[in-house]
mmCIF file of C-alpha atoms and ligand atoms in Angstrom:
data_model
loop_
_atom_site.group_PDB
_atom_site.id
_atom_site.type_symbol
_atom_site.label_atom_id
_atom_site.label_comp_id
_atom_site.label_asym_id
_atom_site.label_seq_id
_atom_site.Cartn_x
_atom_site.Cartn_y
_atom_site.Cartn_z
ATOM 1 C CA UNK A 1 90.284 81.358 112.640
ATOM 2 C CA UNK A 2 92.664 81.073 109.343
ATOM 3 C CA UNK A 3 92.693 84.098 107.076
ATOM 4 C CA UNK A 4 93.147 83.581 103.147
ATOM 5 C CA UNK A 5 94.843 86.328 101.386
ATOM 6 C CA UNK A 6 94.240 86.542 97.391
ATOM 7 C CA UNK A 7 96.799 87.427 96.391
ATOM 8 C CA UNK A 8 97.600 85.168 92.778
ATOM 9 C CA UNK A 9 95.740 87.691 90.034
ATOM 10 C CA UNK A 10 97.378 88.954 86.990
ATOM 11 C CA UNK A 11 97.625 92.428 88.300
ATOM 12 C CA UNK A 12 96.977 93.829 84.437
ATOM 13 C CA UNK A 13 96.143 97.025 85.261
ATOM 14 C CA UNK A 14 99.241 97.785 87.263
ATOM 15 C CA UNK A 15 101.220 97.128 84.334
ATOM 16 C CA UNK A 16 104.590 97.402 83.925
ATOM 17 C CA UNK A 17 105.155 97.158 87.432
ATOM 18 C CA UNK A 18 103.169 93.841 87.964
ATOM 19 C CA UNK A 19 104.889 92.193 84.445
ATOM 20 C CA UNK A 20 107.488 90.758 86.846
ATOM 21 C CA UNK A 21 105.842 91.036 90.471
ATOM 22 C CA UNK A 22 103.040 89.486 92.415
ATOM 23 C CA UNK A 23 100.730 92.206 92.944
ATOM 24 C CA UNK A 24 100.658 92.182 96.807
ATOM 25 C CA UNK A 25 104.299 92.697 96.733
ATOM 26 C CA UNK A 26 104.088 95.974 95.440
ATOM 27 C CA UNK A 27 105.696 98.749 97.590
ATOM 28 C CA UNK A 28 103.705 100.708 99.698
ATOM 29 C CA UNK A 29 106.031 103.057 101.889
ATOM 30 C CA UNK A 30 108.917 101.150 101.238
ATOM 31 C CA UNK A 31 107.858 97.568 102.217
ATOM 32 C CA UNK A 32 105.785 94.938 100.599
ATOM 33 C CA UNK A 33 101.869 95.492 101.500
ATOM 34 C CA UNK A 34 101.566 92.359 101.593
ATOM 35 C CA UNK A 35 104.015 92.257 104.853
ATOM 36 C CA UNK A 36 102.085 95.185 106.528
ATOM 37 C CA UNK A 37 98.599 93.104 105.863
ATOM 38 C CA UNK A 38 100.000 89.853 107.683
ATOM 39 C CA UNK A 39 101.268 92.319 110.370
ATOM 40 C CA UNK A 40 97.958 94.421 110.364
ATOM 41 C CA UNK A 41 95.799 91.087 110.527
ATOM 42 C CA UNK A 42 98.396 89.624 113.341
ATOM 43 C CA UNK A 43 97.969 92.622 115.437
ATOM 44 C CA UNK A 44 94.232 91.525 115.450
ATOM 45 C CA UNK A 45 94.907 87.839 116.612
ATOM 46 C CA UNK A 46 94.896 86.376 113.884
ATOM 47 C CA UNK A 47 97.840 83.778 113.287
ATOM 48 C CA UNK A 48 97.278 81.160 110.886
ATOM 49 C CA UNK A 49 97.391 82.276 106.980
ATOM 50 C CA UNK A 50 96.749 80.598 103.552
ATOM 51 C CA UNK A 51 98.292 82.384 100.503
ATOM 52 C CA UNK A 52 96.512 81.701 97.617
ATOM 53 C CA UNK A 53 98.954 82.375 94.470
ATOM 54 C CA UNK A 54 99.047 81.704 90.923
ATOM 55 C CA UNK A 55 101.341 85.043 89.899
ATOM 56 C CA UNK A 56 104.902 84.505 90.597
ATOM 57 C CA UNK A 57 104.120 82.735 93.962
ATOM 58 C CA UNK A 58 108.003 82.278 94.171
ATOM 59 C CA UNK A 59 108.690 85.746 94.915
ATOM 60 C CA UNK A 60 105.934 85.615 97.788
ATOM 61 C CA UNK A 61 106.683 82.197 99.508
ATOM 62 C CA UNK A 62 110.676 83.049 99.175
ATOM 63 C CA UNK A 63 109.708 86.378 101.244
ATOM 64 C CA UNK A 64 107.381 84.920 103.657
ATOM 65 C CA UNK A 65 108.998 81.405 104.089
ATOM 66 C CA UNK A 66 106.405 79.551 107.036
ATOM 67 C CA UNK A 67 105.530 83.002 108.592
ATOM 68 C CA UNK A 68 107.793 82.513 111.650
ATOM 69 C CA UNK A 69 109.674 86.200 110.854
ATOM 70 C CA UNK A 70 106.353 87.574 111.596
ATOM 71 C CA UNK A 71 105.641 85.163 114.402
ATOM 72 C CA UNK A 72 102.781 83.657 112.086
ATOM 73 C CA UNK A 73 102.144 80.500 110.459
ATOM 74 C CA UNK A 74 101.674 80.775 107.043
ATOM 75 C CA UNK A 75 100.653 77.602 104.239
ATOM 76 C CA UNK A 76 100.482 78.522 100.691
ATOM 77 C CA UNK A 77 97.901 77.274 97.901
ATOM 78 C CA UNK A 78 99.493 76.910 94.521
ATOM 79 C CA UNK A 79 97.263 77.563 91.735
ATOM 80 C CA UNK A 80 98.518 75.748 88.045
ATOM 81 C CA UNK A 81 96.050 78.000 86.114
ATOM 82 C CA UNK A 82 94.518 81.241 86.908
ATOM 83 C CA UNK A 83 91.613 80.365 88.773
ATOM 84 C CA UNK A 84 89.615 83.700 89.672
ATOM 85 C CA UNK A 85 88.846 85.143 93.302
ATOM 86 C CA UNK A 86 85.948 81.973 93.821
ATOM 87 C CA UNK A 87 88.270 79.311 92.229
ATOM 88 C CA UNK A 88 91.219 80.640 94.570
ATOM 89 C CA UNK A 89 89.240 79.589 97.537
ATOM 90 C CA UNK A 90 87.456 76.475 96.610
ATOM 91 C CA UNK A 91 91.661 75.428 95.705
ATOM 92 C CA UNK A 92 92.530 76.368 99.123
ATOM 93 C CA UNK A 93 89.276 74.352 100.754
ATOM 94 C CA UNK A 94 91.337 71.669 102.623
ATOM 95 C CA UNK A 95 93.684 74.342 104.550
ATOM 96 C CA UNK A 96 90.718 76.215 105.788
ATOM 97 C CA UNK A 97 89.192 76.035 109.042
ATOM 98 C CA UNK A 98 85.022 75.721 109.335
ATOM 99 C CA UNK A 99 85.276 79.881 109.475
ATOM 100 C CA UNK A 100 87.628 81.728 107.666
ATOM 101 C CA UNK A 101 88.468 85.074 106.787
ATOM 102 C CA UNK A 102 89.138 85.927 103.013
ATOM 103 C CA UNK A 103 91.172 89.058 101.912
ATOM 104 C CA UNK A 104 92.193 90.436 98.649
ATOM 105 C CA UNK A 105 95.572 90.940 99.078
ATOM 106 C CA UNK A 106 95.624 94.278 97.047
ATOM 107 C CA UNK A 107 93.510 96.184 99.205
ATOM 108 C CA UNK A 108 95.124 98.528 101.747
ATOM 109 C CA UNK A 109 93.132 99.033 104.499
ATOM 110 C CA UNK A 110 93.135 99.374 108.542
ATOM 111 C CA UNK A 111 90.249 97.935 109.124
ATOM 112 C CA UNK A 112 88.570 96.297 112.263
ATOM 113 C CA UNK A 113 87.424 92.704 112.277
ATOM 114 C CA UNK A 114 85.859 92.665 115.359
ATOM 115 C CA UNK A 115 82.803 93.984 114.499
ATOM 116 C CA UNK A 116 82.719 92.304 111.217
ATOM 117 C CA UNK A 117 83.113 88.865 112.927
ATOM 118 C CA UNK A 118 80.492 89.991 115.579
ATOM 119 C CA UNK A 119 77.768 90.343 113.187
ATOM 120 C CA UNK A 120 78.491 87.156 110.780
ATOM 121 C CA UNK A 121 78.439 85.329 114.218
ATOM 122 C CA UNK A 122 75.155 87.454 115.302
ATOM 123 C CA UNK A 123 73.048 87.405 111.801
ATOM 124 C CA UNK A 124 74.489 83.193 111.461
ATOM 125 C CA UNK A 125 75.041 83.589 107.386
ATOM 126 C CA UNK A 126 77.041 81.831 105.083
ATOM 127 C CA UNK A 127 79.400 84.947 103.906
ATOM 128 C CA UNK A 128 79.626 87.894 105.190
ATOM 129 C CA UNK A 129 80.933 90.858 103.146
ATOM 130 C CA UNK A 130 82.934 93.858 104.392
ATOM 131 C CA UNK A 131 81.499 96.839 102.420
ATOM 132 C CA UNK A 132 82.841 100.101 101.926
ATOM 133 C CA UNK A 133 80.926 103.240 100.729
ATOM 134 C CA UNK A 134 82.152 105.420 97.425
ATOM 135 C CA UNK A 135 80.922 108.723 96.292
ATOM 136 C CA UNK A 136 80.639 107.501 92.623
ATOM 137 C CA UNK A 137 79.011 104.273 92.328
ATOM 138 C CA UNK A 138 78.968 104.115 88.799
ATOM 139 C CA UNK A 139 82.510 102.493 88.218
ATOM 140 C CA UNK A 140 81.550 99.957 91.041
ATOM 141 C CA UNK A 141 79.538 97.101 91.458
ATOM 142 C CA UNK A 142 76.804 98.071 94.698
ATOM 143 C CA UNK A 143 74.437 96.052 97.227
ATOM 144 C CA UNK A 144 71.173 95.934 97.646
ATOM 145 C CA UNK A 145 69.794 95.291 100.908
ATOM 146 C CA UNK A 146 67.298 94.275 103.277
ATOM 147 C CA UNK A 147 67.464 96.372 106.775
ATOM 148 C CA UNK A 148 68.942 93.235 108.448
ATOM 149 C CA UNK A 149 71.886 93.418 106.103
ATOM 150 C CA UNK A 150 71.098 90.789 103.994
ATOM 151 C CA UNK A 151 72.035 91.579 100.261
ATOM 152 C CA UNK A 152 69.334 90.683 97.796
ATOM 153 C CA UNK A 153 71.703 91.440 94.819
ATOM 154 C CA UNK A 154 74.625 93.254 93.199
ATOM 155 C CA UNK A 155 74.355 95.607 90.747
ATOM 156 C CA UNK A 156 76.972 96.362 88.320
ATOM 157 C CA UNK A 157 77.827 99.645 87.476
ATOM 158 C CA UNK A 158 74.315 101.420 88.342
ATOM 159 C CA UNK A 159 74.224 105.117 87.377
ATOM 160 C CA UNK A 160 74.475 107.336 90.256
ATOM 161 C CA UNK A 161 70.988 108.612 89.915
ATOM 162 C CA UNK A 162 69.821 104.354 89.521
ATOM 163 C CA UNK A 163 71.997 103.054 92.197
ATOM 164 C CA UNK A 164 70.207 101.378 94.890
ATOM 165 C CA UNK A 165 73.083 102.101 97.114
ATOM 166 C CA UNK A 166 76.579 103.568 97.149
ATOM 167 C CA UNK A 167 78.260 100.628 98.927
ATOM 168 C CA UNK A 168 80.701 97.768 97.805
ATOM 169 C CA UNK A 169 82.440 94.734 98.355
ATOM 170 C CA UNK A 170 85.623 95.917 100.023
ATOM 171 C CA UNK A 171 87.471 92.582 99.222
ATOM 172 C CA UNK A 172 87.088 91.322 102.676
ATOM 173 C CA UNK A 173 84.626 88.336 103.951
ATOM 174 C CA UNK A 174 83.999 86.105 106.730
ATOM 175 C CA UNK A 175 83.024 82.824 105.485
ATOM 176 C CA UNK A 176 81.860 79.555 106.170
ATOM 177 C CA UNK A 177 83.656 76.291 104.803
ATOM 178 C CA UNK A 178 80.458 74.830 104.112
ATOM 179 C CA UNK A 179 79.436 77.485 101.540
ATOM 180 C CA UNK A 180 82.731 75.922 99.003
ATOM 181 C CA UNK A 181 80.429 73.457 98.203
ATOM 182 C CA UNK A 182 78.450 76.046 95.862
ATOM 183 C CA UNK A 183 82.048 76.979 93.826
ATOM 184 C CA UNK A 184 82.715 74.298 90.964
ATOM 185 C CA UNK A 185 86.200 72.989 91.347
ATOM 186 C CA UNK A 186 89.277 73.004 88.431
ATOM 187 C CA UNK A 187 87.888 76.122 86.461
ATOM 188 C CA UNK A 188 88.117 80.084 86.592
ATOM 189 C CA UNK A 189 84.789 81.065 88.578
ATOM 190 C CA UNK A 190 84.675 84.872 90.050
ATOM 191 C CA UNK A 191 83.372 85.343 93.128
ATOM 192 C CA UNK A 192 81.509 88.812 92.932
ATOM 193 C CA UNK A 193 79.991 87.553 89.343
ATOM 194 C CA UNK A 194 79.175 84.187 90.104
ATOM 195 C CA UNK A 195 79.483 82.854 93.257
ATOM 196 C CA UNK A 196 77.751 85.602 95.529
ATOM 197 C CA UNK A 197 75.093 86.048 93.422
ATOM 198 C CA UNK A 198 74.631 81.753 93.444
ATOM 199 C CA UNK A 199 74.261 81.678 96.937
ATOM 200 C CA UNK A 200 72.303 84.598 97.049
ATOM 201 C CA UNK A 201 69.666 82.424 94.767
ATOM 202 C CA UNK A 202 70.219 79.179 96.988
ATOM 203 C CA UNK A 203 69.620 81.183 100.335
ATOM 204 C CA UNK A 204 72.373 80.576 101.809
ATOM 205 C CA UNK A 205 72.673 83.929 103.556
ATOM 206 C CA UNK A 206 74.759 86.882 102.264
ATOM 207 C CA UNK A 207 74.938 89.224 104.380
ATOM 208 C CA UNK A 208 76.951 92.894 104.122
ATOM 209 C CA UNK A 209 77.927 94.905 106.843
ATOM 210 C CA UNK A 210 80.011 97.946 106.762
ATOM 211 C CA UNK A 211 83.581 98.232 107.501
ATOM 212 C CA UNK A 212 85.598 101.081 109.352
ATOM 213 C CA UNK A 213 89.017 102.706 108.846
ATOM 214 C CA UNK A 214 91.023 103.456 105.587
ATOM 215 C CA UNK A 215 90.478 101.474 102.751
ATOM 216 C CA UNK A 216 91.978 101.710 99.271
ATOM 217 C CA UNK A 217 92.362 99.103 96.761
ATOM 218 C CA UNK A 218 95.825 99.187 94.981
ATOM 219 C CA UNK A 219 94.775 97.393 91.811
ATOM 220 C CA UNK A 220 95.384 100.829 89.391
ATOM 221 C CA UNK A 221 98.669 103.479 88.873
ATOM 222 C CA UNK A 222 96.354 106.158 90.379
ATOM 223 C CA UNK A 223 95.327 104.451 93.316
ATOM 224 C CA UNK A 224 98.721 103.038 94.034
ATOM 225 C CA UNK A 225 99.965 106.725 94.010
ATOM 226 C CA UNK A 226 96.874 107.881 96.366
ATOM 227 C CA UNK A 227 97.700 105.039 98.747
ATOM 228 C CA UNK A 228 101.079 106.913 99.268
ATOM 229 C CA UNK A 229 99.928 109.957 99.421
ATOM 230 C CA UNK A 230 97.571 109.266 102.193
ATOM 231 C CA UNK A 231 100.472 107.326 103.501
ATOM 232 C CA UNK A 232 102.411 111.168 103.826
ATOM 233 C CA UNK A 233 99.294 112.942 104.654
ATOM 234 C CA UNK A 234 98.765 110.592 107.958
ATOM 235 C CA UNK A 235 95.451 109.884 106.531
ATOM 236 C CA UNK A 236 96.708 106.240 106.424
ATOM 237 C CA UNK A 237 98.668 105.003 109.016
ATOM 238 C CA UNK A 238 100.920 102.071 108.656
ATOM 239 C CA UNK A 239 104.115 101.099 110.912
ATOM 240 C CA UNK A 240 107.036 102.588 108.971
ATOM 241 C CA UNK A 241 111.025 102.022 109.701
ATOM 242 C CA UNK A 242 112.069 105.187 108.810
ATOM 243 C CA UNK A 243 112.107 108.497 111.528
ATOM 244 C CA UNK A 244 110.770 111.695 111.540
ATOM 245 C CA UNK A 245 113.489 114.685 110.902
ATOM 246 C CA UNK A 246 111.393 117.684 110.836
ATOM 247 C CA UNK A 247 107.827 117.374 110.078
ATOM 248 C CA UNK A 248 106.573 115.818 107.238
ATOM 249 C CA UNK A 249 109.974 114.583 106.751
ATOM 250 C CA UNK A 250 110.901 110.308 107.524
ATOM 251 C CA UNK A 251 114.455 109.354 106.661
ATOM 252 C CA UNK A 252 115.693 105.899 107.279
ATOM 253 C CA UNK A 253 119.006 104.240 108.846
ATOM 254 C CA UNK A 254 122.186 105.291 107.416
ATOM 255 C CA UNK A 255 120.771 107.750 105.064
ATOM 256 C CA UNK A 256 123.212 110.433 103.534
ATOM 257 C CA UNK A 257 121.635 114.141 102.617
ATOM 258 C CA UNK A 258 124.014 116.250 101.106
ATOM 259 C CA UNK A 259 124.341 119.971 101.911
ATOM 260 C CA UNK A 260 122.224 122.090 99.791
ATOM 261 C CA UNK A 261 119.684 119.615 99.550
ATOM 262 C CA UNK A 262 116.163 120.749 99.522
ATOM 263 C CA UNK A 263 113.720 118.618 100.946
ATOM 264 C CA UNK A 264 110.099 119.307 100.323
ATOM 265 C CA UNK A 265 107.536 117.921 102.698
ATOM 266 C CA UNK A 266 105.868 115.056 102.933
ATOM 267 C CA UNK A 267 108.681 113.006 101.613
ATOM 268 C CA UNK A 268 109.577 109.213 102.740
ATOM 269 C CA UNK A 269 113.305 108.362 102.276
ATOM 270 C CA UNK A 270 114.448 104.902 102.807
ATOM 271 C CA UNK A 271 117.173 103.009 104.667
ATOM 272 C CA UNK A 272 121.108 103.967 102.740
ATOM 273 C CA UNK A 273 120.137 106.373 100.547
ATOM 274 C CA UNK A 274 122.430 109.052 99.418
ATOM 275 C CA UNK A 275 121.150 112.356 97.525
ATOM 276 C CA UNK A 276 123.684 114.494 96.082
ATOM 277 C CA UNK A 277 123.895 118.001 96.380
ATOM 278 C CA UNK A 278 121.584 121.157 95.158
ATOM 279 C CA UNK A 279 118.600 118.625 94.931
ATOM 280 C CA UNK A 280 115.240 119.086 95.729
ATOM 281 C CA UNK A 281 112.864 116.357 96.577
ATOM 282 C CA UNK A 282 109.364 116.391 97.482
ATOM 283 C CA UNK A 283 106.779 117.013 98.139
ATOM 284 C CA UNK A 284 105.401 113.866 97.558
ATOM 285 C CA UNK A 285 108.278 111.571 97.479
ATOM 286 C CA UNK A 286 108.723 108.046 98.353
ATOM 287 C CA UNK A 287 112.523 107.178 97.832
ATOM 288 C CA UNK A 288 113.066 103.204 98.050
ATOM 289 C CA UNK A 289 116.034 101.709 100.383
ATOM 290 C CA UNK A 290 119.599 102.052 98.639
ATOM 291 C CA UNK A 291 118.326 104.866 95.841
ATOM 292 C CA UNK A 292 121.415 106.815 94.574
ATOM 293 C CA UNK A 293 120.280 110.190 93.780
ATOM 294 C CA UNK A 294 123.160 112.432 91.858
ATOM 295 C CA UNK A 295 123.752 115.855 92.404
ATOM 296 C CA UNK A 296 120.830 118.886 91.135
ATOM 297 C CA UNK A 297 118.350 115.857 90.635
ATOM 298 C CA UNK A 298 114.704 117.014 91.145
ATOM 299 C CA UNK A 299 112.054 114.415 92.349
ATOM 300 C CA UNK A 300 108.590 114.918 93.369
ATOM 301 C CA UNK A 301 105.515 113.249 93.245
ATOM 302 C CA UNK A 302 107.069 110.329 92.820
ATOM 303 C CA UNK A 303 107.426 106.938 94.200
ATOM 304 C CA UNK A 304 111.019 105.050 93.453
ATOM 305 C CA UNK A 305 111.583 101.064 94.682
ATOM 306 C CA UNK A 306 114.668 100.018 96.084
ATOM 307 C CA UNK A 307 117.734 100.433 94.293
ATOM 308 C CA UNK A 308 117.536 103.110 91.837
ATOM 309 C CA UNK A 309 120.126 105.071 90.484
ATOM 310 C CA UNK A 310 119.568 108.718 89.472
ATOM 311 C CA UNK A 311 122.344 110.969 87.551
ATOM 312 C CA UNK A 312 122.903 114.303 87.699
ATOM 313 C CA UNK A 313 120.069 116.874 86.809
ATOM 314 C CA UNK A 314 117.900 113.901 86.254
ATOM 315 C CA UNK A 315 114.016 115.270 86.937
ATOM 316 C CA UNK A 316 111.010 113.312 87.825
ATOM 317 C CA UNK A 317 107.718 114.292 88.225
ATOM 318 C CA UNK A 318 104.588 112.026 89.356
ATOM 319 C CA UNK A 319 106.517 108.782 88.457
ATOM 320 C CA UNK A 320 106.773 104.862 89.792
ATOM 321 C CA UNK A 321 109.667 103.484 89.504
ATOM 322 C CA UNK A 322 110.553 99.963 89.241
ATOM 323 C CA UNK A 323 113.482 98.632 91.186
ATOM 324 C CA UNK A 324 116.893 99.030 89.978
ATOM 325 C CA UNK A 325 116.744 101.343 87.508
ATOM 326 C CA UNK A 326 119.012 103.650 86.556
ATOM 327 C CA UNK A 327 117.863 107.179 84.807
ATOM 328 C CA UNK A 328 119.952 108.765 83.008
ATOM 329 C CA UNK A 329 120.669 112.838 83.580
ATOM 330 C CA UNK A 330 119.128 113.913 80.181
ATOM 331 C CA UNK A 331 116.192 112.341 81.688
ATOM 332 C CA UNK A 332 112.764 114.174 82.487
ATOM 333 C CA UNK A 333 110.350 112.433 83.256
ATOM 334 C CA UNK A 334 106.590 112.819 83.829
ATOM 335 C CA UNK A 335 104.209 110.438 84.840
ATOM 336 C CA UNK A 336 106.387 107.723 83.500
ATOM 337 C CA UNK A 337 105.851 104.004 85.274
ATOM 338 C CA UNK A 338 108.529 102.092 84.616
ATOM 339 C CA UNK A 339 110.053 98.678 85.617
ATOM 340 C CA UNK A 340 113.589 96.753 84.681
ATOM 341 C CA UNK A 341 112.340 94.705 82.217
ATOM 342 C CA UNK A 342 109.205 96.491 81.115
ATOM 343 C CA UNK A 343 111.003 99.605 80.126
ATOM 344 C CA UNK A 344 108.738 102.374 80.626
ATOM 345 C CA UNK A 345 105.234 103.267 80.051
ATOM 346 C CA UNK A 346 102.947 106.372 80.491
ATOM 347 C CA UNK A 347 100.694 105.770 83.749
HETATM 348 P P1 GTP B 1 93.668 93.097 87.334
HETATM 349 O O1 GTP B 1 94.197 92.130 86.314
HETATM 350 O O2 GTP B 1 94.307 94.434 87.214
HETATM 351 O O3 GTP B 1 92.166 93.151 87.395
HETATM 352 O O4 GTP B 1 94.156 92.562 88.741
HETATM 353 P P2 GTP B 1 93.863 91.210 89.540
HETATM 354 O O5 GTP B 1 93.133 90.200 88.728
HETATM 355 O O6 GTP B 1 95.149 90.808 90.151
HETATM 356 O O7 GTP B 1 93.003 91.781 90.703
HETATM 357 P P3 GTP B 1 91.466 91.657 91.075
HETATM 358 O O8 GTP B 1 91.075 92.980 91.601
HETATM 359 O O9 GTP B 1 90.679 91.090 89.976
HETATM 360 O O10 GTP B 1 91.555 90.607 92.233
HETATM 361 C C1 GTP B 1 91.337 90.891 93.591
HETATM 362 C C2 GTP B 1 92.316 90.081 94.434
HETATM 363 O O11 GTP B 1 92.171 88.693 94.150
HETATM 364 C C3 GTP B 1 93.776 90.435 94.169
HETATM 365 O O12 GTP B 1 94.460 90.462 95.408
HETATM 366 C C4 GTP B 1 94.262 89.317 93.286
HETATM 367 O O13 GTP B 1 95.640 89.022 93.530
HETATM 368 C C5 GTP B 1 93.401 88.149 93.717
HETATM 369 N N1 GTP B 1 93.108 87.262 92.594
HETATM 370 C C6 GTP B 1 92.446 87.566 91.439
HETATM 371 N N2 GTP B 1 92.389 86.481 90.648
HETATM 372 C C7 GTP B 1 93.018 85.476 91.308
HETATM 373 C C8 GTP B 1 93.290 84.103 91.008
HETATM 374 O O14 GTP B 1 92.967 83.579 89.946
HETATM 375 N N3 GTP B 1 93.970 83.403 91.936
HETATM 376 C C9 GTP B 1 94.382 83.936 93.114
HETATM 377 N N4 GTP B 1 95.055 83.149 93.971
HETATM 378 N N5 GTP B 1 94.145 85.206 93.444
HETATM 379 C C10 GTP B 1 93.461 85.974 92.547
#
């Protein structure tokens, strides 16, 4: 069975960091997530991807190449115009196989597909939907059900009090080729506004199930920043380069800490990164490979890509930060996002 990762969208609301990245790419604990999703679906036998991308597909096909790095095969589908999560799929139609898996490529999770593919194959629907449960509904669009798990509709945005249930499409789906047929071809069609609820109308069988294990969608600042923080609390676990030295404390190859340095934990230091003296980072710190941090810098609650330069005295508080950049020590930042060309923004 192929999986399809989405992974072409716009990425708006992760703006400035997604004005000159593919979402997927973004860094969670140092590497793309869209690497630890191929390697989290591989571990789980699967083998043969499609990449659906619209969104600076360069950056991702230059990364992933065919897949053999990662001992996977992977096949791209190039999208001219933006063509939503439904129109990504129905593009990708002649690299499928007859049952396919389809991810959104911003959603972190650890999930299990066993027992997902176990019940599409048991209940013999068209799509089957991974759902996940919130405690707030109301910012969500929930299922409604029949006790076999079939959904009889979606509703957007219920109140809490209203809400015929608290769970939602988790972005990940076992489908049948045969169900394209439904999705028009050559235009923007969404598949949670039109497409589900069109083949919930022609019967076709849509059928939710829920999923296990962590699951976080990266598509905002906040949850991008809870992602790592779960990532340092071990309530996510993902296979990281970088060593423990002291608990709560992973510092990668060829690292250099001066003396004085006080480090907070949990903190997450890349591969040939130097911090100068007197500075204290953490907790909460996620310091990208080949960061220069100068000498009395401060740094917490904060996630920094690869290749950032900090001066002296520089202080940064609940921050992303793009890669490359280079702060200045008159600067103080809080909850700044920032990327190279962007310049910076207030997250
Ligand atoms: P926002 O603009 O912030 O809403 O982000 P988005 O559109 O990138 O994300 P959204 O949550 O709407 O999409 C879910 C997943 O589908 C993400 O992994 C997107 O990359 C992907 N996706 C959304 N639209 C498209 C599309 O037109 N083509 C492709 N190939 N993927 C898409």
């Amino acid at each position: 069975m192929k999986a399809l990762l989405l992974a072409g969208g716009l990425g708006t609301r992760l703006r400035p960091l997604t004005e000159n990245l593919a979402k997927p790419m973004a860094l969670v604990g140092n590497r793309p997530w869209l690497e630890h999703l191929i390697v989290h679906l591989k571990q789980q036998g699967i083998v043969d991807f499609v990449i659906a991308v619209k969104h600076y597909p360069e950056m991702i096909q230059r990364y992933f190449g065919d897949g053999q790095a990662w001992g996977v095969n992977i096949e791209y589908a190039v999208e001219k115009k933006l063509l939503g999560t439904a129109g990504a799929i129905k593009n990708a139609e002649t690299l499928l196989s007859d049952r396919f898996l389809a991810v959104n490529a911003d959603i972190v999770h650890q999930v299990s597909l066993l027992p997902l593919l176990d019940f599409h194959v048991k209940h013999k629907g068209g799509v089957t939907i991974g759902l996940t449960e919130v405690d707030d509904p109301s910012q969500f669009g929930v299922v409604e059900q029949r006790d076999t798990g079939e959904i009889i509709r979606f509703v957007e945005k219920p109140d809490k009090e209203s809400a015929p249930s608290n769970r939602i499409n988790a972005g990940i789906y076992v489908m049948e080729k045969e169900v394209l047929k439904w999705i028009p071809q050559g235009r923007e069609v969404s598949i949670e506004r039109e497409t589900f609820p069109l083949l919930i109308e022609r019967n076709v069988g849509v059928y939710g199930t829920l999923i296990d294990g962590y699951w976080m969608d990266l598509g905002t600042k906040n949850r991008y920043r809870q992602v790592h923080w779960d990532l340092l609390d071990r309530k996510l676990s993902l296979p990281l380069r970088e060593k423990e030295h002291g608990t709560g404390i992973l510092i990668g190859e060829e690292s250099e800490v001066a003396q004085g340095v006080l480090i907070v934990p949990p903190v997450l230091i890349g591969r040939r990164v130097k911090i100068g003296e007197r500075s204290v980072i953490g907790p909460y710190a996620v310091i990208g490979d080949g960061c220069e941090l100068g000498k009395g810098v401060r740094c917490s609650e904060t996630i920094m890509w690869n290749g950032c330069k900090v001066r002296d005295a520089a202080q940064l508080k609940n921050c992303i930060i793009g890669y490359g950049l280079e702060l200045e020590a008159s600067h103080i930042l809080h909850e700044a996002v920032m990327n190279r060309t962007a310049g910076g923004g207030q997250g």
